[in-house]
Amino acid sequence: MLQENSWLTDTRDRLSHISLGLHWIIAIGIIALIAFGIYIEELPRSPEKGELIGLHKSFGILLLAVALPRLFWRINRGFPIPLSVQSQWQESTATAVHWILLIGTLLMPISGFMMTIGGGYPVGIFGFELIAHSEDKIEILSEAGHLIHGLGGKLLIALILLHAVAAIKHERLDKDGTLSRMLGRSLK
């Protein structure tokens, strides 16, 4: 039987359904979008590539729609309580990685907007236009968006891998239940 506040309350032994849901939606979404983006980038210029870019942008907008509430959730609730004692450098690194991942999930779609708007293209979601195209291109906005999107994607790949390795380390070496808790299991 679920505890009364299991949807909203993170405890040391169990994360709330909202925390878990937001985490896994963002994790799966950002990994899929990065992989899809790498695939699209390698394709030759064609109408099909344009359609795939449109899908990438649409799912990016959906990701942003989940990443914003997640940011506010984490600001309001804080990050989960660590389950084992770590050295100061490990705690500092974990905090920095969590914040960079959180901010990165916002910056990737925002930098996509920057590239799109800067290039004079419309911003839309699954064919529904949210912002019309413009005859005027904003080169500096487009270039800044490309820089952030390119470097941000590479940084996120590295940090996602580090994050996964740290979770496995907690589970296998520290045996503190961190990964189990992230999979929705109660530690009690």
Short mmCIF file of N, CA, C and O in Angstrom, two decimals, residues 47 56 65 67 77 81 100 113 118-119 139 158 160 174:
data_model
loop_
_atom_site.label_atom_id
_atom_site.label_comp_id
_atom_site.label_asym_id
_atom_site.label_seq_id
_atom_site.Cartn_x
_atom_site.Cartn_y
_atom_site.Cartn_z
N PRO A 47 14.87 16.91 -47.92
CA PRO A 47 13.57 17.18 -47.29
C PRO A 47 13.30 16.25 -46.09
O PRO A 47 12.71 16.67 -45.10
N HIS A 56 12.73 16.53 -34.09
CA HIS A 56 13.71 16.78 -33.02
C HIS A 56 13.32 18.05 -32.25
O HIS A 56 13.32 18.05 -31.02
N ALA A 65 9.04 21.56 -21.72
CA ALA A 65 7.79 21.64 -20.95
C ALA A 65 7.83 20.78 -19.69
O ALA A 65 7.09 21.04 -18.74
N ALA A 67 11.07 19.95 -18.31
CA ALA A 67 12.28 20.40 -17.61
C ALA A 67 12.01 21.63 -16.74
O ALA A 67 12.59 21.75 -15.65
N ARG A 77 12.12 21.66 -3.55
CA ARG A 77 12.29 20.46 -2.71
C ARG A 77 13.74 20.12 -2.39
O ARG A 77 14.00 19.32 -1.50
N ILE A 81 18.31 13.30 -0.50
CA ILE A 81 19.29 13.15 0.57
C ILE A 81 20.26 12.03 0.20
O ILE A 81 19.83 10.93 -0.15
N ILE A 100 24.30 21.03 -13.24
CA ILE A 100 24.62 21.18 -14.66
C ILE A 100 23.67 20.34 -15.51
O ILE A 100 23.20 20.80 -16.56
N PHE A 113 15.92 26.85 -29.81
CA PHE A 113 15.12 28.03 -30.16
C PHE A 113 16.01 29.12 -30.74
O PHE A 113 15.65 29.78 -31.72
N GLY A 118 17.19 32.56 -34.79
CA GLY A 118 18.31 33.27 -35.39
C GLY A 118 18.46 32.98 -36.88
O GLY A 118 18.90 33.83 -37.65
N GLY A 119 18.08 31.78 -37.29
CA GLY A 119 18.14 31.41 -38.70
C GLY A 119 16.94 31.87 -39.50
O GLY A 119 16.87 31.64 -40.71
N GLU A 139 22.15 36.56 -36.97
CA GLU A 139 23.33 35.69 -37.07
C GLU A 139 23.96 35.38 -35.71
O GLU A 139 24.29 34.24 -35.42
N ALA A 158 28.88 13.48 -21.53
CA ALA A 158 29.90 13.15 -20.53
C ALA A 158 29.30 13.08 -19.12
O ALA A 158 29.58 12.15 -18.35
N ILE A 160 26.10 12.64 -18.25
CA ILE A 160 25.14 11.54 -18.13
C ILE A 160 25.90 10.24 -17.85
O ILE A 160 25.50 9.45 -16.99
N ASP A 174 29.27 1.08 -2.67
CA ASP A 174 28.80 1.63 -1.40
C ASP A 174 27.65 0.80 -0.82
O ASP A 174 27.42 0.83 0.39
#
